[in-house]
């Protein structure tokens, strides 16, 4: 039996391919950031939103997820140690995460990239010819390049949450060496974290839904990780006499981490029969190595054309030892499971791109991408035969999975008239997957995808601002674990925590997306306004169905993904930013940024009061205020809030996520230029993250309803930081 919490963490023994290998790539050189990011967004025909480095580091965050959570349009959804990024409130693979325009590899977590190693974040709604397999859009993390200026600075941070210490030290070096520039970032971190939660499960029988069983579970997930991350980079540039330029650059990210963690569950029966186990404990020890490297050669000709070749590679390895223990109410040991596993992921990607002006009105962009990825996993599970326990399930599992991807794209950037631009593009892609193992029949799939893109941007005279409209065809391929006919089993199988298995017959989701925006300056507020809207029609949407097989004592409830017809998703978002001089303190500007979004989705072929895509809130809002108090002191205040997310699913299942809110505040002191002290508090006045699940089944001819309420408790995260050059 595979412990549920083992499965949920990044050290899961499940066979997963490189999910990112099924995603198209977006060149990191697409956007050159110079000056104001709002002006860049206005000038980009696709309306790409750029968040610069200084914006990411403004609050002194050390975790990437904390910094991205402040960005308008991005939702950071976390349950315990799990973190997911969403655009338009759509997660589960609808939003694609990229690093330097390339899909993140399997085994990647947000902790794998140090926040200080980023130069900017690019946010693109909808699909593009460089990334059609992102229905909601892409979040591209662009790492720092070698700087032409001398850089020597150090940052120190101490933090505490739930009384546990966290510490990190960051060192950045860089300089010019003739025609070359180099840089090196180093991050050393030690973090102790815990995520307490409370689960309340109920069973109701009959038409009157009479309560017959209630169980309370006190749960704690914990982790202690020591890590070292290195980010070396080198760039060489040569100007030619004819005005052309050659540039060769390379950058790498290496992270090594050792972790000890686990999960502790204590169950208290409040009514009816007790569960099988009173106490469960999962002990985890694992080591992870993550490496990503890129070499890029670029030539810019005197006529404005550009040719680029980029070779990228990734490697990740996870070695893990786990032990699961369980006792009944005697108490008596009824489970003792040992799991040893290793998973290796490797990928190589070749990108070729050429851009060339065609006369005064057109610019042609053509490219090709080739990718080869391999995942290998070995897993040995040993269980002891114990009195009162289940029969031992001793497993020796081996997997081998391969992915090949080939893509061609072409795009014409067309100047229709003065201050009116258009993009017309097409992407052709073929993806082949081949997976086999000793516990399931080989699975082979091949997909051919065609993704057209049409965008137009215009800035009419008279100060009406900039209007943009885009139509694109995007895709979402099934996650590899969703097609593998292998079971993933929790500690106790129930309708609200069923075993899971893959479905080899899954088809990709296909979606038409209509994205629009209006960006306009607001002189009266000293800033600007951006309205964004999106409408998406998704076919062959992938959902879960619950299979009840009472005759199977080990797996009476099984969850399987399937194509469930069509879905609609819509969003409307308003962003406002500005600066008010003397609003609070004479002579000192109050800088502010606010966003408010309304989100909706609907499933066409699912019954219920609210058939919708799971996890998408009704609305979400963000507010960020920055007020200089004096020449040396600055205060900042942030607010994040979102509405509930209610979704009826197939087989009379309902998933609900309660509304959330939290504040953040920080105070910084700069006694001299570039010497900064910062004290911050995050998740201040934040409420618990509560998920509710409801399932209705028929057992022995009797209607039965199961309810589960999962509450993840939150506490203030205190952080003290210091940075200075040397």
XYZ file of C-alpha atoms in Angstrom:
726
model
C 0.000 0.000 0.000
C 1.318 3.410 -0.945
C 0.778 5.997 1.802
C -1.420 8.849 0.620
C 0.844 11.601 1.890
C 3.817 9.926 0.288
C 1.947 10.113 -3.001
C 1.014 13.764 -2.619
C 4.482 15.132 -2.026
C 7.180 15.635 -4.626
C 8.751 12.383 -3.424
C 5.782 10.395 -4.742
C 6.577 6.937 -6.063
C 4.115 7.385 -8.897
C 5.273 7.007 -12.468
C 5.267 10.485 -13.966
C 6.737 11.550 -17.244
C 8.180 14.987 -17.712
C 4.833 16.765 -17.844
C 6.569 19.771 -19.256
C 7.827 17.769 -22.203
C 4.329 17.993 -23.662
C 4.377 21.766 -23.678
C 5.615 24.118 -26.347
C 8.347 26.593 -25.655
C 8.508 30.369 -25.739
C 11.801 32.085 -26.479
C 13.084 34.044 -23.520
C 14.327 36.730 -25.907
C 10.803 37.542 -27.092
C 10.559 40.543 -24.743
C 13.437 42.929 -24.153
C 12.734 44.846 -20.960
C 14.026 48.389 -21.034
C 12.374 50.986 -18.851
C 8.769 50.981 -17.723
C 7.052 47.573 -17.695
C 3.662 49.216 -18.358
C 5.014 50.726 -21.573
C 6.343 47.308 -22.579
C 2.943 45.728 -21.995
C 1.268 48.466 -24.033
C 3.721 48.060 -26.927
C 3.527 44.256 -27.081
C 0.834 43.133 -29.514
C 0.043 40.063 -27.396
C -0.284 42.187 -24.220
C 2.436 40.296 -22.425
C 2.688 41.450 -18.791
C 6.238 41.871 -17.485
C 7.094 41.937 -13.783
C 10.611 43.329 -13.351
C 13.190 42.188 -10.838
C 12.797 45.192 -8.548
C 9.051 44.535 -8.296
C 9.670 40.901 -7.350
C 12.163 41.830 -4.616
C 10.377 44.922 -3.319
C 8.888 43.208 -0.259
C 12.003 41.262 0.712
C 10.466 37.864 -0.111
C 12.831 34.896 -0.240
C 10.312 32.394 -1.659
C 9.234 32.609 -5.266
C 5.630 31.667 -4.430
C 5.318 34.602 -1.993
C 6.520 37.114 -4.588
C 4.310 35.752 -7.379
C 1.293 35.796 -5.078
C 1.424 39.611 -5.097
C 1.312 39.875 -8.915
C -2.085 40.862 -10.395
C -3.593 38.024 -12.410
C -1.622 35.219 -10.733
C -3.257 33.008 -8.123
C -0.969 31.019 -5.824
C -2.931 28.098 -4.435
C -1.374 26.084 -1.625
C -2.498 23.217 0.555
C 0.219 22.284 3.015
C 3.518 21.894 1.128
C 1.796 21.829 -2.269
C 1.840 25.008 -4.384
C 0.181 25.677 -7.744
C 0.229 28.785 -9.952
C -2.923 29.768 -11.859
C -4.033 32.324 -14.436
C -7.730 33.122 -14.566
C -8.112 30.892 -11.521
C -7.475 27.844 -13.732
C -4.948 25.311 -12.447
C -4.529 21.608 -13.072
C -2.353 22.091 -16.159
C -4.346 24.921 -17.779
C -1.559 27.317 -16.739
C 1.919 26.409 -17.995
C 5.044 27.310 -16.025
C 8.192 27.994 -18.066
C 11.840 28.730 -17.276
C 13.486 30.892 -19.924
C 10.726 29.939 -22.329
C 11.063 26.202 -21.748
C 8.627 23.969 -19.834
C 9.706 23.121 -16.304
C 10.873 19.500 -16.004
C 9.299 16.781 -13.931
C 10.627 16.965 -10.383
C 10.647 20.757 -10.469
C 9.252 22.716 -7.525
C 9.102 26.465 -7.026
C 11.807 26.083 -4.378
C 14.170 24.841 -7.094
C 14.566 28.391 -8.449
C 15.852 31.024 -6.036
C 13.840 34.236 -6.224
C 17.039 36.282 -6.333
C 18.156 34.451 -9.500
C 15.254 35.886 -11.549
C 15.515 38.877 -13.856
C 11.791 39.128 -14.577
C 8.527 37.214 -14.942
C 6.532 37.291 -18.199
C 2.803 36.535 -18.142
C 0.999 35.664 -21.377
C -2.744 35.018 -21.478
C -3.974 32.406 -23.920
C -1.899 30.434 -26.393
C 0.754 31.616 -28.840
C 2.719 30.018 -31.663
C 5.529 29.488 -29.132
C 3.230 27.899 -26.526
C -0.062 26.460 -27.770
C -0.316 23.897 -24.959
C -1.304 26.481 -22.371
C -5.040 27.145 -22.470
C -5.116 29.738 -19.682
C -1.643 31.091 -20.485
C 1.998 30.875 -19.461
C 4.113 32.187 -16.591
C 7.687 32.447 -17.826
C 10.472 32.749 -15.230
C 13.438 34.485 -16.863
C 16.697 34.033 -14.965
C 19.362 36.710 -14.628
C 21.929 37.164 -17.357
C 25.548 38.062 -16.875
C 25.701 41.761 -16.017
C 27.978 44.258 -17.734
C 28.282 46.097 -14.421
C 30.297 44.995 -11.405
C 27.993 43.286 -8.924
C 28.868 42.254 -5.393
C 26.115 42.022 -2.850
C 25.011 39.776 -0.023
C 21.570 39.187 1.466
C 20.738 37.536 4.777
C 17.279 36.509 5.984
C 15.872 34.993 9.166
C 12.263 33.863 9.466
C 9.937 32.057 11.841
C 6.546 30.409 11.464
C 4.851 28.136 13.989
C 7.943 28.707 16.136
C 10.262 27.032 13.615
C 13.400 28.827 12.339
C 14.272 29.485 8.705
C 17.471 31.068 7.414
C 19.018 31.881 4.056
C 22.105 33.637 2.703
C 22.438 34.901 -0.876
C 25.637 36.029 -2.589
C 25.666 37.678 -6.039
C 28.878 38.328 -7.989
C 29.357 39.666 -11.506
C 31.691 41.728 -13.675
C 32.976 42.355 -17.193
C 36.045 40.559 -18.573
C 36.971 42.018 -21.942
C 34.178 41.168 -24.407
C 32.651 38.786 -21.888
C 30.529 39.299 -18.813
C 30.007 36.786 -16.034
C 27.829 36.306 -12.996
C 27.410 33.881 -10.132
C 24.525 33.601 -7.703
C 24.689 31.386 -4.629
C 21.904 30.638 -2.150
C 22.387 28.625 1.042
C 19.183 27.882 2.958
C 17.958 25.920 5.958
C 14.218 25.729 6.572
C 12.036 23.983 9.125
C 8.338 24.049 8.283
C 5.106 22.514 9.500
C 1.590 22.537 8.085
C -1.047 21.617 10.693
C -4.527 20.672 9.537
C -7.815 19.292 10.844
C -10.030 16.880 8.910
C -13.622 16.121 9.821
C -15.276 13.242 7.971
C -18.929 12.164 8.181
C -21.138 9.376 6.849
C -24.898 9.840 6.393
C -27.367 7.145 5.358
C -30.841 6.995 3.847
C -33.056 9.558 2.184
C -33.082 11.570 5.426
C -29.256 11.688 5.440
C -29.030 10.443 9.030
C -25.581 10.935 10.552
C -24.154 7.529 11.529
C -20.379 8.125 11.678
C -18.107 11.095 12.395
C -14.318 11.092 12.742
C -11.935 13.929 13.597
C -8.331 13.775 12.358
C -5.576 16.031 13.665
C -2.861 16.150 11.057
C 0.613 17.674 10.812
C 2.925 17.635 7.813
C 6.478 18.709 8.587
C 9.767 19.163 6.772
C 13.356 20.174 7.409
C 15.434 20.973 4.340
C 19.021 22.145 3.852
C 19.836 23.253 0.322
C 22.556 24.831 -1.796
C 21.770 26.527 -5.120
C 24.247 27.857 -7.687
C 23.459 29.990 -10.751
C 26.603 30.604 -12.881
C 26.231 32.559 -16.123
C 28.562 33.779 -18.868
C 28.005 35.930 -21.954
C 30.307 36.932 -24.808
C 29.396 39.578 -27.387
C 31.211 40.711 -30.527
C 30.244 43.714 -32.643
C 31.093 43.508 -36.363
C 32.181 46.349 -38.623
C 28.968 46.096 -40.683
C 26.800 46.692 -37.591
C 25.913 43.038 -37.012
C 26.474 41.357 -33.668
C 27.262 37.852 -32.415
C 26.392 36.793 -28.898
C 27.161 33.524 -27.124
C 25.755 32.946 -23.658
C 25.316 30.131 -21.223
C 23.626 29.876 -17.858
C 23.027 27.072 -15.399
C 21.032 26.333 -12.269
C 22.118 23.654 -9.821
C 20.322 22.827 -6.575
C 21.100 20.109 -4.049
C 18.726 19.503 -1.134
C 18.525 17.050 1.768
C 15.206 16.735 3.566
C 13.699 14.958 6.524
C 9.975 15.206 6.953
C 6.758 13.330 7.222
C 3.124 13.257 8.236
C 1.464 12.485 11.568
C -2.279 11.692 11.761
C -4.277 11.125 14.965
C -7.936 10.105 14.564
C -10.669 10.514 17.165
C -14.028 8.740 16.569
C -16.862 11.113 17.540
C -19.778 8.932 16.446
C -20.246 5.408 15.149
C -17.628 2.837 14.204
C -13.963 3.893 14.530
C -11.688 3.988 11.461
C -9.156 1.247 10.808
C -6.248 3.169 12.320
C -6.036 5.541 15.268
C -2.546 6.852 14.518
C -0.566 6.950 11.280
C 2.935 8.196 10.763
C 4.897 8.622 7.555
C 8.625 9.269 7.881
C 10.457 10.614 4.835
C 14.106 11.113 4.043
C 15.181 12.139 0.579
C 17.903 13.828 -1.436
C 17.240 15.786 -4.591
C 19.546 17.092 -7.287
C 18.249 19.456 -9.942
C 20.338 20.823 -12.829
C 19.281 22.978 -15.741
C 21.707 24.268 -18.373
C 21.363 26.351 -21.503
C 23.751 27.440 -24.288
C 22.556 30.065 -26.757
C 24.104 31.471 -29.928
C 22.507 34.525 -31.477
C 23.331 36.633 -34.538
C 21.739 40.015 -35.198
C 22.341 41.209 -38.731
C 22.645 44.806 -39.848
C 19.329 44.569 -41.744
C 17.453 43.813 -38.500
C 17.135 40.046 -38.936
C 18.004 37.737 -36.087
C 18.955 34.043 -35.979
C 19.127 32.062 -32.766
C 20.024 28.512 -31.777
C 19.502 27.296 -28.217
C 20.375 23.942 -26.656
C 18.969 23.199 -23.208
C 19.212 20.239 -20.900
C 17.795 19.248 -17.528
C 18.545 16.499 -15.068
C 16.845 15.736 -11.781
C 17.299 12.850 -9.378
C 15.345 11.967 -6.264
C 16.555 9.302 -3.842
C 14.058 8.523 -1.112
C 13.523 6.314 1.878
C 10.086 6.235 3.512
C 8.502 4.332 6.366
C 4.783 4.206 7.137
C 3.511 3.110 10.564
C -0.077 2.618 11.692
C -1.719 1.573 14.971
C -5.318 0.637 15.706
C -7.340 1.550 18.834
C -5.958 -1.319 20.949
C -3.351 0.216 20.410
C -1.528 -2.299 18.263
C 0.835 -1.892 15.338
C -1.101 -2.920 12.213
C 1.031 -1.368 9.491
C 4.793 -1.201 8.924
C 5.735 -0.274 5.370
C 9.177 0.527 3.945
C 9.599 2.165 0.553
C 12.915 2.810 -1.213
C 12.883 4.571 -4.534
C 14.881 6.473 -7.108
C 13.569 8.581 -9.989
C 15.691 10.144 -12.746
C 14.455 12.676 -15.300
C 16.500 13.846 -18.271
C 15.599 16.046 -21.202
C 17.341 17.728 -24.137
C 15.705 20.499 -26.158
C 16.938 22.157 -29.363
C 15.348 25.437 -30.465
C 15.982 27.184 -33.786
C 14.467 30.577 -34.561
C 14.810 33.172 -37.324
C 13.190 36.593 -37.459
C 13.376 38.831 -40.522
C 11.707 42.068 -41.612
C 9.802 41.811 -44.916
C 9.494 45.318 -46.194
C 8.169 48.106 -44.014
C 4.977 46.403 -42.823
C 5.868 42.769 -42.058
C 8.219 40.833 -39.823
C 8.460 37.061 -40.249
C 9.169 34.732 -37.318
C 9.829 31.030 -38.045
C 11.075 28.366 -35.688
C 11.510 24.676 -34.963
C 11.780 22.713 -31.728
C 12.984 19.193 -31.026
C 12.794 17.503 -27.642
C 13.753 14.147 -26.198
C 12.921 13.282 -22.595
C 13.353 10.133 -20.496
C 12.097 9.181 -17.045
C 13.247 6.090 -15.165
C 11.989 4.996 -11.781
C 12.710 2.065 -9.476
C 10.612 1.476 -6.377
C 10.690 -1.314 -3.792
C 7.944 -1.572 -1.178
C 8.128 -4.013 1.732
C 5.309 -4.549 4.247
C 5.321 -6.673 7.383
C 2.553 -9.185 8.064
C 1.032 -7.967 11.351
C -1.920 -9.285 13.428
C -4.995 -7.183 12.649
C -3.343 -5.638 9.611
C -4.053 -6.078 5.929
C -2.214 -8.722 3.876
C 1.289 -7.510 2.967
C 1.598 -5.796 -0.405
C 5.272 -6.223 -1.316
C 6.088 -4.579 -4.620
C 9.104 -4.260 -6.882
C 8.157 -1.726 -9.543
C 10.197 -0.419 -12.463
C 9.203 2.132 -15.080
C 10.715 3.528 -18.237
C 9.061 6.405 -20.088
C 10.109 8.345 -23.186
C 8.738 11.479 -24.829
C 9.551 12.869 -28.263
C 8.271 16.215 -29.475
C 8.673 17.979 -32.817
C 7.192 21.372 -33.632
C 7.268 23.987 -36.407
C 5.784 27.469 -36.196
C 5.515 30.588 -38.312
C 4.200 34.046 -37.458
C 3.810 37.315 -39.338
C 3.950 40.541 -37.315
C 2.031 42.925 -39.551
C 1.764 46.712 -39.318
C -1.725 47.365 -40.680
C -1.642 51.118 -40.136
C -0.048 53.679 -37.886
C -0.446 52.446 -34.291
C -2.254 49.287 -35.445
C -0.415 45.966 -35.325
C -1.474 42.373 -35.994
C -0.030 38.905 -35.506
C -1.035 35.921 -37.613
C 0.609 32.618 -36.786
C 0.349 28.838 -36.957
C 1.998 26.069 -34.956
C 2.200 22.405 -35.956
C 3.268 19.916 -33.306
C 3.612 16.158 -32.961
C 4.062 14.455 -29.614
C 4.827 10.769 -29.045
C 4.947 9.041 -25.658
C 6.022 5.497 -24.889
C 5.789 4.117 -21.336
C 6.250 0.617 -20.025
C 6.796 -1.103 -16.709
C 6.620 -4.430 -14.961
C 3.188 -3.750 -13.381
C 1.189 -2.451 -16.369
C 0.841 -2.961 -20.086
C 2.874 -0.595 -22.266
C 1.057 2.638 -23.140
C 1.791 4.426 -26.406
C 0.162 7.635 -27.553
C 0.700 10.005 -30.445
C -0.905 13.411 -30.872
C -0.836 15.902 -33.743
C -1.803 19.414 -32.766
C -2.551 22.456 -34.912
C -2.650 25.843 -33.198
C -3.593 29.009 -35.141
C -3.155 32.421 -33.473
C -4.580 35.807 -34.511
C -4.010 39.024 -32.520
C -4.566 42.710 -33.205
C -3.624 45.817 -31.216
C -4.568 49.415 -31.946
C -4.086 52.779 -30.271
C -6.629 55.210 -31.747
C -5.999 58.943 -31.700
C -7.595 61.049 -28.992
C -6.110 59.412 -25.895
C -8.489 56.438 -25.844
C -5.720 54.071 -24.837
C -4.679 50.761 -26.423
C -7.139 48.013 -27.409
C -6.087 44.403 -27.984
C -7.963 41.336 -29.161
C -6.648 37.807 -29.648
C -8.056 34.498 -30.885
C -6.024 31.332 -30.352
C -6.331 27.565 -30.352
C -4.741 25.861 -27.350
C -4.387 22.365 -25.941
C -3.918 20.569 -22.679
C -2.428 17.105 -22.841
C -3.265 14.516 -20.160
C -0.751 14.346 -17.348
C 1.349 11.167 -17.701
C 0.098 9.681 -14.425
C -3.470 10.124 -15.715
C -2.916 7.676 -18.587
C -0.885 5.058 -16.713
C -3.012 2.039 -15.682
C -1.439 1.870 -12.248
C -3.041 2.465 -8.838
C -2.080 5.176 -6.360
C -3.444 4.193 -2.960
C -4.011 6.299 0.199
C -3.649 4.917 3.708
C -7.401 4.456 4.082
C -9.538 4.203 0.947
C -12.871 6.045 1.161
C -15.207 7.854 -1.259
C -13.607 11.211 -0.337
C -10.068 9.745 -0.469
C -10.278 7.034 -3.139
C -7.511 5.109 -4.830
C -6.594 6.476 -8.257
C -5.739 4.869 -11.562
C -4.860 6.077 -15.034
C -6.906 5.884 -18.217
C -4.941 5.061 -21.429
C -7.872 6.276 -23.569
C -7.645 9.918 -22.478
C -7.634 12.492 -25.280
C -6.154 16.007 -25.123
C -8.383 18.921 -24.220
C -8.767 21.420 -27.057
C -9.826 25.012 -26.540
C -10.589 28.187 -28.463
C -9.627 31.282 -26.468
C -10.732 34.868 -26.979
C -8.623 37.383 -25.019
C -9.168 41.142 -24.948
C -7.668 44.072 -23.052
C -7.855 47.864 -22.797
C -4.955 49.802 -21.322
C -5.214 53.528 -20.685
C -3.321 56.160 -18.716
C -5.124 57.891 -15.840
C -3.395 61.249 -15.328
C -5.773 62.226 -12.535
C -4.569 59.233 -10.495
C -0.964 59.444 -11.600
C -1.117 55.985 -13.109
C -3.003 53.730 -15.501
C -5.839 51.253 -15.847
C -5.932 47.858 -17.561
C -9.132 45.936 -18.285
C -8.641 42.278 -19.305
C -11.284 39.770 -20.382
C -11.135 36.163 -21.543
C -13.606 33.597 -22.860
C -12.587 29.985 -23.406
C -14.467 27.057 -24.952
C -12.883 23.759 -23.900
C -13.745 20.472 -25.627
C -13.011 16.985 -24.261
C -12.528 18.491 -20.804
C -10.806 16.024 -18.447
C -12.591 15.332 -15.141
C -12.678 12.582 -12.495
C -15.252 9.815 -12.233
C -15.760 7.670 -9.151
C -15.932 3.921 -9.698
C -17.574 1.926 -6.881
C -16.468 -1.727 -6.732
C -17.707 -3.087 -3.425
C -16.423 -6.585 -4.228
C -12.834 -5.313 -4.110
C -11.981 -5.074 -0.392
C -8.645 -3.352 -1.056
C -9.911 -0.758 -3.558
C -13.696 -0.338 -3.079
C -13.527 3.244 -4.427
C -11.445 4.142 -7.463
C -11.025 7.555 -9.114
C -10.247 7.714 -12.816
C -9.900 10.628 -15.228
C -12.030 10.710 -18.397
C -13.108 13.081 -21.175
C -16.369 14.635 -20.006
C -17.691 16.791 -22.851
C -17.339 20.562 -23.025
C -16.735 23.459 -20.654
C -16.772 27.269 -20.704
C -14.542 29.594 -18.712
C -14.740 33.386 -18.497
C -12.855 36.085 -16.606
C -12.969 39.866 -16.265
C -10.154 41.686 -14.459
C -9.423 45.313 -13.623
C -5.911 46.493 -12.702
C -5.233 49.981 -11.360
C -1.916 51.510 -10.379
C -0.851 55.002 -9.587
C 0.977 57.431 -7.357
C -0.518 60.086 -5.072
C 1.852 62.782 -3.847
C 1.257 64.027 -0.343
C -1.803 61.818 0.205
C -0.593 60.738 3.654
C 2.759 62.458 4.167
C 3.539 65.825 2.583
C 6.070 65.599 -0.199
C 6.237 61.800 -0.167
C 4.312 59.784 -2.793
C 1.961 56.943 -1.928
C 2.394 54.266 -4.590
C -0.522 51.882 -4.950
C -1.606 48.933 -7.080
C -4.955 47.171 -7.002
C -6.674 44.426 -8.969
C -10.131 42.870 -8.936
C -11.223 39.868 -10.999
C -14.519 38.052 -11.553
C -14.179 34.399 -12.640
C -16.693 31.834 -13.843
C -16.748 28.397 -15.477
C -19.427 25.902 -16.504
C -19.470 22.214 -17.417
C -22.011 21.479 -20.156
C -22.505 17.768 -19.497
C -22.500 17.598 -15.695
C -25.640 17.849 -13.569
C -25.867 19.893 -10.389
C -26.568 23.355 -9.045
C -23.073 24.618 -9.945
C -21.276 22.409 -12.496
C -17.881 24.124 -12.818
C -14.143 23.566 -13.098
C -12.779 22.742 -9.648
C -10.747 25.289 -7.707
C -11.718 28.435 -9.637
C -12.878 31.135 -7.165
C -15.813 33.443 -7.907
C -13.610 36.513 -7.488
C -10.215 37.609 -6.243
C -8.726 40.948 -5.207
C -5.276 42.335 -4.389
C -4.095 45.660 -2.977
C -0.527 46.837 -2.480
C 0.461 50.163 -0.866
C 3.977 51.615 -0.548
C 4.563 54.767 1.504
C 7.985 56.350 2.144
C 7.909 57.610 5.722
C 11.195 59.516 5.515
C 14.383 59.486 3.484
C 15.390 56.189 5.109
C 12.133 54.501 6.149
C 9.470 52.888 3.910
C 6.290 51.025 4.878
C 4.321 48.601 2.725
C 0.937 46.948 3.201
C -0.674 44.222 1.104
C -4.097 42.553 1.011
C -5.117 39.408 -0.808
C -8.631 37.976 -0.834
C -10.637 35.550 -2.930
C -14.158 34.199 -2.933
C -15.324 30.640 -2.556
C -14.931 28.026 -5.280
C -17.901 25.672 -5.598
C -17.903 22.954 -8.257
C -20.290 20.062 -8.872
C -18.491 17.158 -10.522
C -19.562 13.879 -12.180
C -21.066 11.071 -10.076
C -22.713 13.455 -7.583
C -19.409 14.721 -6.264
C -19.042 18.289 -4.989
C -15.809 20.170 -4.279
C -15.930 23.464 -2.382
C -13.130 25.795 -1.264
C -13.979 28.487 1.245
C -13.184 32.173 0.771
C -9.740 33.313 1.908
C -8.063 36.540 2.966
C -4.710 37.588 4.389
C -2.647 40.720 5.004
C 1.065 41.338 4.693
C 3.116 44.237 6.037
C 6.770 45.196 6.034
C 8.950 48.050 7.197
C 12.322 48.764 5.597
C 15.170 50.981 6.775
C 17.952 52.152 4.463
C 20.616 53.911 6.556
C 22.749 54.397 3.435
C 22.304 53.606 -0.271
C 21.872 49.875 -0.995
C 22.154 48.974 2.692
C 18.688 47.787 3.710
C 17.097 46.244 6.782
C 13.567 44.850 6.362
C 11.052 43.385 8.830
C 7.961 41.751 7.337
C 4.889 39.802 8.416
C 2.995 37.584 5.950
C -0.361 35.793 6.308
C -1.254 38.368 8.953
C -4.925 38.069 9.962
C -5.252 35.240 7.454
C -8.011 32.671 7.825
C -7.637 28.913 7.462
C -7.729 27.336 4.014
C -10.794 25.092 4.087
C -11.740 22.476 1.473
C -14.996 20.536 1.503
C -15.776 17.336 -0.380
C -19.144 15.604 -0.781
C -19.832 12.271 -2.459
C -23.152 10.415 -2.802
C -23.097 6.671 -3.551
C -25.363 3.664 -3.208
C -24.216 0.885 -0.879
C -26.282 -2.299 -0.508
C -29.231 -0.479 -2.115
C -29.054 2.360 0.428
C -28.137 5.949 -0.540
C -25.079 7.058 1.441
C -23.496 10.508 1.595
C -19.893 11.123 2.638
C -18.662 14.590 3.670
C -15.111 15.658 4.452
C -13.919 19.053 5.689
C -10.183 19.712 5.421
C -8.878 22.844 7.168
C -5.237 23.889 6.776
C -4.317 26.253 9.590
C -2.242 29.364 8.912
C -0.019 31.509 11.099
C 1.994 34.678 10.584
C 5.369 34.237 8.903
C 7.852 36.696 10.398
C 10.946 37.582 8.369
C 13.966 39.802 9.094
C 16.299 40.555 6.190
C 19.452 42.526 5.492
C 21.246 43.272 2.226
C 24.317 45.263 1.287
C 27.015 45.558 -1.400
C 30.645 44.913 -0.601
